Short mmCIF file of C-alpha atoms and ligand atoms in Angstrom, two decimals:
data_model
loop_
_atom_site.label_atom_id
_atom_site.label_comp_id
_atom_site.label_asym_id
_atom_site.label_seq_id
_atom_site.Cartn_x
_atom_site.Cartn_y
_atom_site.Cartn_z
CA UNK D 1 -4.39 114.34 -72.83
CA UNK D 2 -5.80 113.60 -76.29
CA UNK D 3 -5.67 117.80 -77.08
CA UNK D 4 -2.09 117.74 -76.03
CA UNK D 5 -1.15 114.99 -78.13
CA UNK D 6 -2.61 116.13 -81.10
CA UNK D 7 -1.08 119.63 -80.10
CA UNK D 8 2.26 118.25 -79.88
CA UNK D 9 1.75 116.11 -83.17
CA UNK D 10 0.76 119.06 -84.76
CA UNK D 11 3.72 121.05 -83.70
CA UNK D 12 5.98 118.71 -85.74
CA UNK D 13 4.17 118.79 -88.91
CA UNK D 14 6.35 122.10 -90.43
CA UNK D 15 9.60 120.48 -89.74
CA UNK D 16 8.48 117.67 -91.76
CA UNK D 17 7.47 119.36 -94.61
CA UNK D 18 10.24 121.36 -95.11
CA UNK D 19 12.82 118.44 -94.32
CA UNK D 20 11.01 117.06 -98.12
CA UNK D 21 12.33 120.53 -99.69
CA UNK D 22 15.82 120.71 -98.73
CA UNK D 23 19.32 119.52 -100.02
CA UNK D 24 20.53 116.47 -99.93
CA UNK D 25 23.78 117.64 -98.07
CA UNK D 26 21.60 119.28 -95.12
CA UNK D 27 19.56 115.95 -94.76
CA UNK D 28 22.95 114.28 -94.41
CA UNK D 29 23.96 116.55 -91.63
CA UNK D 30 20.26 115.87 -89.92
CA UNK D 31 20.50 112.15 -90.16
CA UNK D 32 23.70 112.44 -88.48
CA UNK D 33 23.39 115.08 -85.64
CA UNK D 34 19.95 112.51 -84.76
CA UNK D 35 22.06 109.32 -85.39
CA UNK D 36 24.53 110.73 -82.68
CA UNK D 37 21.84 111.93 -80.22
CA UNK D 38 20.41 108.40 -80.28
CA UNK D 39 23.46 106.64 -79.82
CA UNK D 40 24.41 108.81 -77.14
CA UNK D 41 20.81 107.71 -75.78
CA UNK D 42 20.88 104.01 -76.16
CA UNK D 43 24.57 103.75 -75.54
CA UNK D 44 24.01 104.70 -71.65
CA UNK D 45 20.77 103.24 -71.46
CA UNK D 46 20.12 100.03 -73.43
CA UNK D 47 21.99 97.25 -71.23
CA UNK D 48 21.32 94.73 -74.62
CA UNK D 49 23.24 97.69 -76.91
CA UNK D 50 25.49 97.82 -74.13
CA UNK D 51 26.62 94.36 -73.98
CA UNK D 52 25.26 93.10 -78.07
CA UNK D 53 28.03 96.37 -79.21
CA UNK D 54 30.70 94.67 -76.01
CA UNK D 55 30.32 91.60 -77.88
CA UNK D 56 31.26 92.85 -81.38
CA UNK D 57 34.43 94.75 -79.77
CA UNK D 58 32.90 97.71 -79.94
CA UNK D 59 33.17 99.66 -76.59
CA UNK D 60 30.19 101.58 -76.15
CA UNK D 61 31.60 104.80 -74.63
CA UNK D 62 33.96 105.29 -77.69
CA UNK D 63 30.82 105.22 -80.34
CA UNK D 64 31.54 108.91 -81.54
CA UNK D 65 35.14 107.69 -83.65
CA UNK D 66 32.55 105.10 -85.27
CA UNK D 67 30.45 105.63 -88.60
CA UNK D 68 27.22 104.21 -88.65
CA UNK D 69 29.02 101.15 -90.81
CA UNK D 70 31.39 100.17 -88.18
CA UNK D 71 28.08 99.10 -85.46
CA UNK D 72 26.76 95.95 -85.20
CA UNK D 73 23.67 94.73 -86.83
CA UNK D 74 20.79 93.43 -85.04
CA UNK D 75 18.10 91.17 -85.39
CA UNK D 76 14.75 90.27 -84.73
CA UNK D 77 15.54 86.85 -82.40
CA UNK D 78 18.65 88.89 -80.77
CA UNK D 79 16.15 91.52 -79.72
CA UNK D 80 13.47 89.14 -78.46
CA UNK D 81 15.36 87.04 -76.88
CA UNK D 82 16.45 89.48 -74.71
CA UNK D 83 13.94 91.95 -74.55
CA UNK D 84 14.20 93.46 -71.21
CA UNK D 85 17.45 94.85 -71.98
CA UNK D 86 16.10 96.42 -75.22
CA UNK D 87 14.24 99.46 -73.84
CA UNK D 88 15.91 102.52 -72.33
CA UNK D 89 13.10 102.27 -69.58
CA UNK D 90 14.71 99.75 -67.92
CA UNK D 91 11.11 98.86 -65.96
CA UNK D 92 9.30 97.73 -69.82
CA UNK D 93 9.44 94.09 -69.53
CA UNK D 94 8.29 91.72 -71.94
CA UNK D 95 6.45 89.57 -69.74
CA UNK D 96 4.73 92.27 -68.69
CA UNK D 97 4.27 94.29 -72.79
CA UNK D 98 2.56 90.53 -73.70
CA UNK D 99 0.16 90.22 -70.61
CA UNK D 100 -0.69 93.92 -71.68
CA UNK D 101 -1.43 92.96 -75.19
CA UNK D 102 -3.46 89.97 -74.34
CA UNK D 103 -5.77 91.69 -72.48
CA UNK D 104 -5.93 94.73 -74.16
CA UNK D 105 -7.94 94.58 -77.32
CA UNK D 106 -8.24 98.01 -78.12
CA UNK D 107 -5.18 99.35 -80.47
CA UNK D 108 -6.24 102.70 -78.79
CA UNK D 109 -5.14 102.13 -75.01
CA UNK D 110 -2.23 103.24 -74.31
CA UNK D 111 0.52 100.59 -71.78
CA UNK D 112 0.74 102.32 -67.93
CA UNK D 113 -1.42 105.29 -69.88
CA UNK D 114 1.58 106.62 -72.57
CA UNK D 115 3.31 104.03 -74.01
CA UNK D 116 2.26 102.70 -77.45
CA UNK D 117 2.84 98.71 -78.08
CA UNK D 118 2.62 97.35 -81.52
CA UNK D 119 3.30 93.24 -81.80
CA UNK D 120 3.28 91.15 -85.60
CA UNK D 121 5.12 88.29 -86.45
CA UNK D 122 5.15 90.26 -90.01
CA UNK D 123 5.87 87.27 -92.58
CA UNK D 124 8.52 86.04 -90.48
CA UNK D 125 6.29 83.77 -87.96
CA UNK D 126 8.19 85.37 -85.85
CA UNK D 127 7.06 87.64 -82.81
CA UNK D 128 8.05 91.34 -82.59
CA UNK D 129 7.22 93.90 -79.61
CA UNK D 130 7.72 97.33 -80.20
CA UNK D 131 7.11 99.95 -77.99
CA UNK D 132 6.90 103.99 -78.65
CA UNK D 133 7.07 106.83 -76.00
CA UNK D 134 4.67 109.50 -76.67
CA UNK D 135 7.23 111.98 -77.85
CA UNK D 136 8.08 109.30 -80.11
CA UNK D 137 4.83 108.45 -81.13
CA UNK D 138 4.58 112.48 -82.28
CA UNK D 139 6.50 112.07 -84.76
CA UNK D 140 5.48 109.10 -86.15
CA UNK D 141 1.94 110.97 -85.90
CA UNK D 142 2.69 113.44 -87.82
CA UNK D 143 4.32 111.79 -90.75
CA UNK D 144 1.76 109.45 -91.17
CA UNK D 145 -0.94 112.94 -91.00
CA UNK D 146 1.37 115.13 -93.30
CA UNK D 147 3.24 112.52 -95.99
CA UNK D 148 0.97 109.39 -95.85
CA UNK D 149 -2.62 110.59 -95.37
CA UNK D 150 -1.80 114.66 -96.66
CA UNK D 151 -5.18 115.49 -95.50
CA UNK D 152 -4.89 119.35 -93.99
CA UNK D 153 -6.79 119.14 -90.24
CA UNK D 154 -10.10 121.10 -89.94
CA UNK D 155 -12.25 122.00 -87.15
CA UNK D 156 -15.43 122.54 -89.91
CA UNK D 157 -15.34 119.51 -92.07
CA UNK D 158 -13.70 116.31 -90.76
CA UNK D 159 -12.56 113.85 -93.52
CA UNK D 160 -14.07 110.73 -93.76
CA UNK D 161 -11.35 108.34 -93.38
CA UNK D 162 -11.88 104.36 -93.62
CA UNK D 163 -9.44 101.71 -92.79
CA UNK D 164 -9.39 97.88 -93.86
CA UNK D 165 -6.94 95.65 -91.84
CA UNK D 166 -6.37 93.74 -89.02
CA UNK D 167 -8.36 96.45 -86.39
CA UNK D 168 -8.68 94.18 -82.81
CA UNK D 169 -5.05 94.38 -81.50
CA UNK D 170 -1.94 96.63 -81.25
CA UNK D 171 -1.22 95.96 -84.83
CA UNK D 172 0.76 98.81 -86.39
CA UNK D 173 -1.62 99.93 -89.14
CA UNK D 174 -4.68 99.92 -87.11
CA UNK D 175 -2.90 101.39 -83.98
CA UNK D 176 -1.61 104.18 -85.77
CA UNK D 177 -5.13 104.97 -87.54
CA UNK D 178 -7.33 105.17 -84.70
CA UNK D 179 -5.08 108.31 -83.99
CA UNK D 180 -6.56 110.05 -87.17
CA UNK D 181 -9.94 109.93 -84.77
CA UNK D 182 -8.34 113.80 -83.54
CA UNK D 183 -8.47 115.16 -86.75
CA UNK D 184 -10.33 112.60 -89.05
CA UNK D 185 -14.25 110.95 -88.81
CA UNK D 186 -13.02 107.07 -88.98
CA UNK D 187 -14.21 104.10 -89.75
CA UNK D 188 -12.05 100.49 -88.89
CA UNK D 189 -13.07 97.68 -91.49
CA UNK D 190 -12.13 94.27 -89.41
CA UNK D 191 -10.74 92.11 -92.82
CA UNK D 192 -11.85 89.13 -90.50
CA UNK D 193 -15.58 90.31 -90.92
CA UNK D 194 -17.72 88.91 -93.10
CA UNK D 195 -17.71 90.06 -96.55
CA UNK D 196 -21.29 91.71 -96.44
CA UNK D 197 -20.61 93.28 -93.04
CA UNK D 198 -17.64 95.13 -94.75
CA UNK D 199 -19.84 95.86 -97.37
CA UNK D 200 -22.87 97.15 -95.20
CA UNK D 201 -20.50 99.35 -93.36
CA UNK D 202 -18.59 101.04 -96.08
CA UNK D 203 -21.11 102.06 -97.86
CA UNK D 204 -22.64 104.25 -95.30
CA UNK D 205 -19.56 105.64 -94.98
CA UNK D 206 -18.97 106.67 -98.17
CA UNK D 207 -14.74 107.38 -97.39
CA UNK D 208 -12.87 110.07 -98.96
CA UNK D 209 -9.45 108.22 -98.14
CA UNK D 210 -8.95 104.77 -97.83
CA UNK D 211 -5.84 103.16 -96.41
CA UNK D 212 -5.45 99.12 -96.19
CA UNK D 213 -3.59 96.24 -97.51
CA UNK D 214 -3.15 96.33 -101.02
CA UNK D 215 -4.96 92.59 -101.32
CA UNK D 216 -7.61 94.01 -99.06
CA UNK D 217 -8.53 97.30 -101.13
CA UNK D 218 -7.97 94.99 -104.41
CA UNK D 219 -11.34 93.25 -102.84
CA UNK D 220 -12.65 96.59 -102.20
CA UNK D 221 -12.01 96.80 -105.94
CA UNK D 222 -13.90 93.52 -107.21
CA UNK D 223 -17.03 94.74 -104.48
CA UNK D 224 -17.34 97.97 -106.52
CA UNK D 225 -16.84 96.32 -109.67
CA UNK D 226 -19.25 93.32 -108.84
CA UNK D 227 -21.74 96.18 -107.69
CA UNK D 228 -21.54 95.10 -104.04
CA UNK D 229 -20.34 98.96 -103.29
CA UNK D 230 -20.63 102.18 -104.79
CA UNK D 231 -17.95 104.47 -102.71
CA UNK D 232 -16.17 107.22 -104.50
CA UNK D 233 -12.61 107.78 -102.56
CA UNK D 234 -10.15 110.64 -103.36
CA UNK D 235 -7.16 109.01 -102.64
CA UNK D 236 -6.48 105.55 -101.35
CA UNK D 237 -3.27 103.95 -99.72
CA UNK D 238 -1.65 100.76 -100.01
CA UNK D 239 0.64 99.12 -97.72
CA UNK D 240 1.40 95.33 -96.25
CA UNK D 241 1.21 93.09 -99.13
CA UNK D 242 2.74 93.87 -102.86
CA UNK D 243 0.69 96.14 -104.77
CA UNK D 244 0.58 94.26 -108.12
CA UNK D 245 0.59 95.98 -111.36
CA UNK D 246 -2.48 94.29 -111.90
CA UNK D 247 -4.48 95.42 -108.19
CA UNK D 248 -3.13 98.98 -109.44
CA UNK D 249 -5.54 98.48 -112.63
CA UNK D 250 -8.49 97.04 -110.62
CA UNK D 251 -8.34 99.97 -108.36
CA UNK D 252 -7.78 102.46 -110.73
CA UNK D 253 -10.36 101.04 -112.83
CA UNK D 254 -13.23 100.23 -110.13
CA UNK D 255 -12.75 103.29 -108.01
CA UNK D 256 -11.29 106.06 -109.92
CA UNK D 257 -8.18 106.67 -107.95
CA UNK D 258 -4.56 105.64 -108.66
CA UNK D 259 -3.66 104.13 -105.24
CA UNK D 260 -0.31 105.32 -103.60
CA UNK D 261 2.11 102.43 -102.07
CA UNK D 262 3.28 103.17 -98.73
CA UNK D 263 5.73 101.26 -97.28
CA UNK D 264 5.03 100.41 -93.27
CA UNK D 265 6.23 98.48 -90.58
CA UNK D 266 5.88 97.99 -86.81
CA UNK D 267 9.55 99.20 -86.43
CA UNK D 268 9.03 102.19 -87.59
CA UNK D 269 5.19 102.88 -88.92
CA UNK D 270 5.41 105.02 -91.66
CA UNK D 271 9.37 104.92 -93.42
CA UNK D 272 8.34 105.60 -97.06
CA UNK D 273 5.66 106.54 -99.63
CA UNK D 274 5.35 107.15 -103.07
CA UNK D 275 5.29 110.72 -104.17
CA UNK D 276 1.92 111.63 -106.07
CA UNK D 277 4.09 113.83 -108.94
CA UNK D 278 5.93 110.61 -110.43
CA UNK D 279 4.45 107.79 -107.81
CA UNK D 280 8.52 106.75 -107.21
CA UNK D 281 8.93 105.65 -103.34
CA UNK D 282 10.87 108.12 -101.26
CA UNK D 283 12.34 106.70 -97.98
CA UNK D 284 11.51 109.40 -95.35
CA UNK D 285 15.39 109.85 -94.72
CA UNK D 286 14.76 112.47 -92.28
CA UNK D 287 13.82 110.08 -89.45
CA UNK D 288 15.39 107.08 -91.12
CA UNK D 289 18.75 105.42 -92.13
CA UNK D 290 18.06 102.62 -93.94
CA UNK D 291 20.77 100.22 -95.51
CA UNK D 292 20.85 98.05 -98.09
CA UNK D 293 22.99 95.15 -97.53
CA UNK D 294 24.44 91.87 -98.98
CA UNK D 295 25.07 88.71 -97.06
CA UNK D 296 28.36 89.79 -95.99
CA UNK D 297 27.34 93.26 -94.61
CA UNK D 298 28.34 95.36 -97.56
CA UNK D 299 26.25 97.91 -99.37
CA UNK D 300 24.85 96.43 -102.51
CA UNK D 301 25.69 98.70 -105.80
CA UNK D 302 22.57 100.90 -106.60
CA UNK D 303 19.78 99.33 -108.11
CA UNK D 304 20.83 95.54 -106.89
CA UNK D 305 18.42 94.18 -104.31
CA UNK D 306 19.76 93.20 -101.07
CA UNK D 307 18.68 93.25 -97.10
CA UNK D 308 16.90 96.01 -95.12
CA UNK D 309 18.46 97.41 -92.07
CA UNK D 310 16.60 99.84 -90.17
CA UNK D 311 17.56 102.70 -87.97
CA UNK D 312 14.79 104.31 -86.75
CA UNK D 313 15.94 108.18 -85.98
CA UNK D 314 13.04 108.60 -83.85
CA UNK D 315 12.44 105.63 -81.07
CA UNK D 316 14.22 106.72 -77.88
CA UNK D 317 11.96 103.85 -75.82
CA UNK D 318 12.96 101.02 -77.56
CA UNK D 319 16.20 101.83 -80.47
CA UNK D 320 16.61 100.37 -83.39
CA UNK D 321 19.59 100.44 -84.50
CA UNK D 322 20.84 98.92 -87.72
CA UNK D 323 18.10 96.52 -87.11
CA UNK D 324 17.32 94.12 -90.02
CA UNK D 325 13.99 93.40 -91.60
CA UNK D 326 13.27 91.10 -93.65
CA UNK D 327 12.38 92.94 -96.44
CA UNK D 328 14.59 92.56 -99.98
CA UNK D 329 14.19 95.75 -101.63
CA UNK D 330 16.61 97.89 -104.48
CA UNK D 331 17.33 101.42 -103.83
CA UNK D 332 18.17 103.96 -106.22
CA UNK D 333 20.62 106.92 -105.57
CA UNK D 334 18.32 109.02 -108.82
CA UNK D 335 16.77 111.73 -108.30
CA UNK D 336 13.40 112.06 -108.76
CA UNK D 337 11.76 114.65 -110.56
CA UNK D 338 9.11 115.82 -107.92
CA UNK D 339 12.20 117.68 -105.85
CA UNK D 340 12.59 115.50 -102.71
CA UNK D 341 15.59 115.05 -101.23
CA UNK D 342 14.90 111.26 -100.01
CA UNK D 343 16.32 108.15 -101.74
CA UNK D 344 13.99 106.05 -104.26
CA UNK D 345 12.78 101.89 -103.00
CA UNK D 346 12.62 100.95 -107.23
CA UNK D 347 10.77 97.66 -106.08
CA UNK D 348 9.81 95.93 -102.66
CA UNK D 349 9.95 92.20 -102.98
CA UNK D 350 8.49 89.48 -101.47
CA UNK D 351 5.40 90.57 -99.05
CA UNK D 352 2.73 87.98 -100.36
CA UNK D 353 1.36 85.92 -98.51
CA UNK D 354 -1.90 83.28 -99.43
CA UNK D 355 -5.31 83.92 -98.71
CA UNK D 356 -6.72 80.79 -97.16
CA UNK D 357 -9.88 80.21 -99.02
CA UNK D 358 -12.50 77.81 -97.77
CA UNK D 359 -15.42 76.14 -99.57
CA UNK D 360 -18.70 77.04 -97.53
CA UNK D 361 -21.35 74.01 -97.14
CA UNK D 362 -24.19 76.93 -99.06
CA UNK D 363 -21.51 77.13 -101.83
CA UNK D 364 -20.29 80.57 -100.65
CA UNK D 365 -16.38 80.65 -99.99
CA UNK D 366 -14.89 82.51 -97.13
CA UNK D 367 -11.63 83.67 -97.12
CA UNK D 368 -9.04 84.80 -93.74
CA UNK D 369 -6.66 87.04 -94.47
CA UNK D 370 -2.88 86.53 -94.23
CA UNK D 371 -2.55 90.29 -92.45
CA UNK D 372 -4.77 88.08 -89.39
CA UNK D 373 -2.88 85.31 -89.41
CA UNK D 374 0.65 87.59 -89.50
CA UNK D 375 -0.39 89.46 -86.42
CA UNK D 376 -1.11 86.62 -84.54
CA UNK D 377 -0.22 86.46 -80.68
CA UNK D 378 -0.81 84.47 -78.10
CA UNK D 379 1.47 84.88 -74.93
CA UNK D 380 4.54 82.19 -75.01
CA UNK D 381 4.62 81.66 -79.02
CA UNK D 382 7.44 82.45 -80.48
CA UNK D 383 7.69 81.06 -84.11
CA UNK D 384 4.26 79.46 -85.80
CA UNK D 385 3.22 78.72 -89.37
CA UNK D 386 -0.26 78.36 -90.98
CA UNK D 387 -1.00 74.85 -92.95
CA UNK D 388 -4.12 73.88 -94.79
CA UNK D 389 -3.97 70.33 -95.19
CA UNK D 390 -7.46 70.43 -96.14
CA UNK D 391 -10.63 72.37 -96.52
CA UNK D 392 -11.97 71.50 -93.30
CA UNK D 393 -8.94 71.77 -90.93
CA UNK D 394 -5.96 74.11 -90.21
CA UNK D 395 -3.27 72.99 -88.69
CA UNK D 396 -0.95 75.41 -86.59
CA UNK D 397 2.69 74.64 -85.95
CA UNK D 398 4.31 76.39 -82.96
CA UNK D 399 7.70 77.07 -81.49
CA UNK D 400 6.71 78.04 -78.13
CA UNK D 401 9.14 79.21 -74.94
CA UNK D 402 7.45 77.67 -72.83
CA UNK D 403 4.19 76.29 -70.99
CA UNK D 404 3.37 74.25 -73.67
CA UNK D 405 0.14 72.81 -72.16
CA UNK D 406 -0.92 76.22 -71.86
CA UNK D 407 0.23 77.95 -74.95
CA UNK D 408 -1.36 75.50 -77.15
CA UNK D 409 -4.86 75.46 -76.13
CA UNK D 410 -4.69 79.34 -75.98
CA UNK D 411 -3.78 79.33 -79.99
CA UNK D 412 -6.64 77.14 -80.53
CA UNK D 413 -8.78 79.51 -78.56
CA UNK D 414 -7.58 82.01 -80.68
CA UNK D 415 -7.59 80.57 -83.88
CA UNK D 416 -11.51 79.50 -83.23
CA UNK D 417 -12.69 83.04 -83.01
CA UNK D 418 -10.73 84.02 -86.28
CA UNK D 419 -13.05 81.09 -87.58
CA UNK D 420 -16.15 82.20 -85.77
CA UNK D 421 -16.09 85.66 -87.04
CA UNK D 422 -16.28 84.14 -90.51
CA UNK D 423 -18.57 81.82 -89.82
CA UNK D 424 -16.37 79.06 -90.04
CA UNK D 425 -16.29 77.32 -86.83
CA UNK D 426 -18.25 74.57 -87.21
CA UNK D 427 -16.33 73.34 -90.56
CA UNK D 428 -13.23 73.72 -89.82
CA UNK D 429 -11.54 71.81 -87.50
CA UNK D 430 -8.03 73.58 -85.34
CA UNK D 431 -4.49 71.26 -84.60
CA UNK D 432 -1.42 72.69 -82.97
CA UNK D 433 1.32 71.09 -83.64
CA UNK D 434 4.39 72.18 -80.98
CA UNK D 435 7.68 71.51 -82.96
CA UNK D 436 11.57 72.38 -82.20
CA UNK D 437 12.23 75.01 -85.55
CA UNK D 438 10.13 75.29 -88.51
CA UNK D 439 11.98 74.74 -91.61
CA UNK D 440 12.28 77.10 -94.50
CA UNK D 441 10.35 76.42 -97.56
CA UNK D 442 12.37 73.32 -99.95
CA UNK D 443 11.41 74.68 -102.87
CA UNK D 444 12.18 78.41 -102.50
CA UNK D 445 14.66 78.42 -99.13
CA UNK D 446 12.02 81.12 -97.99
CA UNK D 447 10.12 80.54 -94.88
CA UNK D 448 6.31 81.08 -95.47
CA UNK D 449 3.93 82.17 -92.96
CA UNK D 450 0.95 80.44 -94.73
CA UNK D 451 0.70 77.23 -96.64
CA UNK D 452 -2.96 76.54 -97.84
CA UNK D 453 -4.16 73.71 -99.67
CA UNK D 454 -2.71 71.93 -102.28
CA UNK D 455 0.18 73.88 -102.52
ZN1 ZN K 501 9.27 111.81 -106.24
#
């Protein structure tokens, strides 16, 4: 199975490249003839598009008179809360995808042996499944091998390729980089190790290409510069968490590489990545719609920031259709110099989270990484949120669905071993708190995933 898969990845690698040399008019026609074929899919399949598009007034039958505009928007909670509708294999059901993901700690196994199941809350706090077919998950391959990574496959020297995330779970970034193991030598960096264990490991390495969260190669950064490491990458990815203008100088500075932004998410892995000619973002338009919307539903005027809604182009298991995630970003119609036909992302806002940082009792500090805390999961949680109230204690709110005698000791189960792998266990004490809703931040209206001390 593994030879087929990279076979059939593989096979959709030339497409790809030459969808990033053609006209803007053709990639129109693409997104649309794609756009039809998946409504046509999920609008005789998907009982939730079904009845969500019913709802609206939209009969679901008569979708060919309607442009992509006149369809209903989804969201996150709509989705979730009725999952089992969602896929267009009517037998994936949630309870089911979350007893799967609890057990199943390796991001490489594969749900009834084929389907791929990435969870995060994201910086929502709230919980997202997403499931990918393996002629889905192709295509997703191969962009992420031919636009994100660009290293050419060879059967005589494998590239070393290390990743620093979140690596024990069906988290997108780690689930899709295992996958590299076909054509790549890899190495997963657990950002809930300790510090010198990531340093130990990394070093015998030695990575040519290095792919993480921006905050998490920034430390790679400050190891190198403190003389903890000595790596020499040849190119290096960012993705997850804004990649400040100042991270961009550590990184450039420490390890001799200008790192690339790439802009992932679990609803569609790889959507965009900035080109290496002029480093401007290009939304991979071939296998994405993406919209840029106010609060009424109406396209913002180029270069004003407003909401992301998805279409992914390529999920036939579980559509997403005009889906919105909570990203803000501005989109520019200008073309950019390097020749590609796709759009620009000028800026991504929002994405950063806080490191919770905790005073050791040698003197050492310890830190756990929002990326852990984002794609947290426990079976029954719906909405949670991080608090610090002090350096010896985190406390853990939680809207849960249900079981609450049972969901709460799970997350403080789970929370321990994120503690114990930093060594933190013993000082820090772990609260749940079960609550109705979790309000939005007073200050900003925003609702933060992590609130650490004094803050
Ligand atoms: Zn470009």
């Amino acid at each position: 199975m593994p030879y087929f898969s990279t076979v059939r990845m593989l096979s959709r690698v030339p497409s790809l490249r030459k969808a990033e040399r053609q006209e803007r008019e053709s990639l129109r026609e693409i997104q649309e003839l794609r756009l039809r074929r998946l409504l046509r899919h999920t609008l005789t399949r998907s009982r939730f598009y079904i009845e969500h598009y019913r709802r609206h007034g939209v009969d679901p039958l008569k979708f060919e008179k309607l442009s992509l505009e006149q369809l209903p928007t989804v969201n996150k909670s709509q989705m979730m809360n009725d999952y089992d509708g969602v896929p267009s294999d009517s037998t994936l059901k949630r309870a089911e995808l979350e007893r799967f993901i609890e057990e199943s700690k390796s991001p490489g196994q594969k749900f009834r042996g084929k389907y791929t199941v990435i969870h995060t809350s994201g910086s929502s706090g709230t919980i997202g499944i997403f499931v990918y077919g393996p002629g889905d998950w192709a295509i997703a391959k191969a962009m992420a091998l031919s636009r994100v990574s660009k290293v050419k496959p060879s059967l005589f020297k494998k590239t070393r390729y290390g990743f620093i995330g979140a690596t024990e779970g069906h988290f997108a970034g780690i689930s899709m980089s295992q996958e590299a193991r076909s054509v790549m030598r890899f190495l997963p960096l657990s950002i809930n190790d300790p510090l010198d264990t990531i340093c130990d490991r990394i070093q015998k390495f030695q990575p040519e290409f290095i792919m993480g969260y921006s905050s998490a190669v920034n430390l790679l950064a400050q190891l190198q510069s403190e003389g903890a490491i000595a790596i020499s990458p040849r190119r290096i990815v960012c993705s997850g968490d804004s990649l400040t203008e100042g991270m961009r100088q550590n990184i450039r500075g420490a390890l001799g590489v200008e790192p690339v932004n790439f802009y992932g998410a679990s609803e569609g892995i790889s959507i965009g990545i900035e080109c290496d000619e002029r480093r401007r973002m290009h939304i991979f338009e071939d296998w994405f719609i993406l919209e840029v919307l106010d609060n009424s539903l109406r396209p913002v005027k180029d270069g004003e920031p407003g909401q992301v809604y998805l279409t992914n182009l390529y999920n036939y298991t579980q559509p997403l259709i005009r889906y919105r995630i909570k990203d803000e970003i501005v989109v520019s119609e200008r073309r950019c110099e390097c020749g590609r036909p796709f759009r620009i992302i000028e800026r991504i806002a929002g994405r950063q989270e806080d490191f919770l940082w905790f005073d050791r009792k040698d003197g050492r500090q310890e830190f756990i990484h929002p990326i852990v805390l984002a794609e947290f999961f426990v079976p029954g949680l719906v909405t949670f949120q991080f608090r610090q109230p002090s350096n010896e204690k985190l406390v853990v709110r939680a809207v849960v669905r249900e079981e609450k005698e049972v969901v709460a000791p799970t997350i403080v189960k789970r929370v321990k071993e994120i503690l114990a792998h930093k060594g933190l266990e013993e000082m820090v004490s772990v609260e749940v708190e079960i609550v109705e809703r979790i309000e939005a931040d007073r200050m900003t209206g925003k609702f933060r995933l992590i609130v650490p001390m004094a803050s």
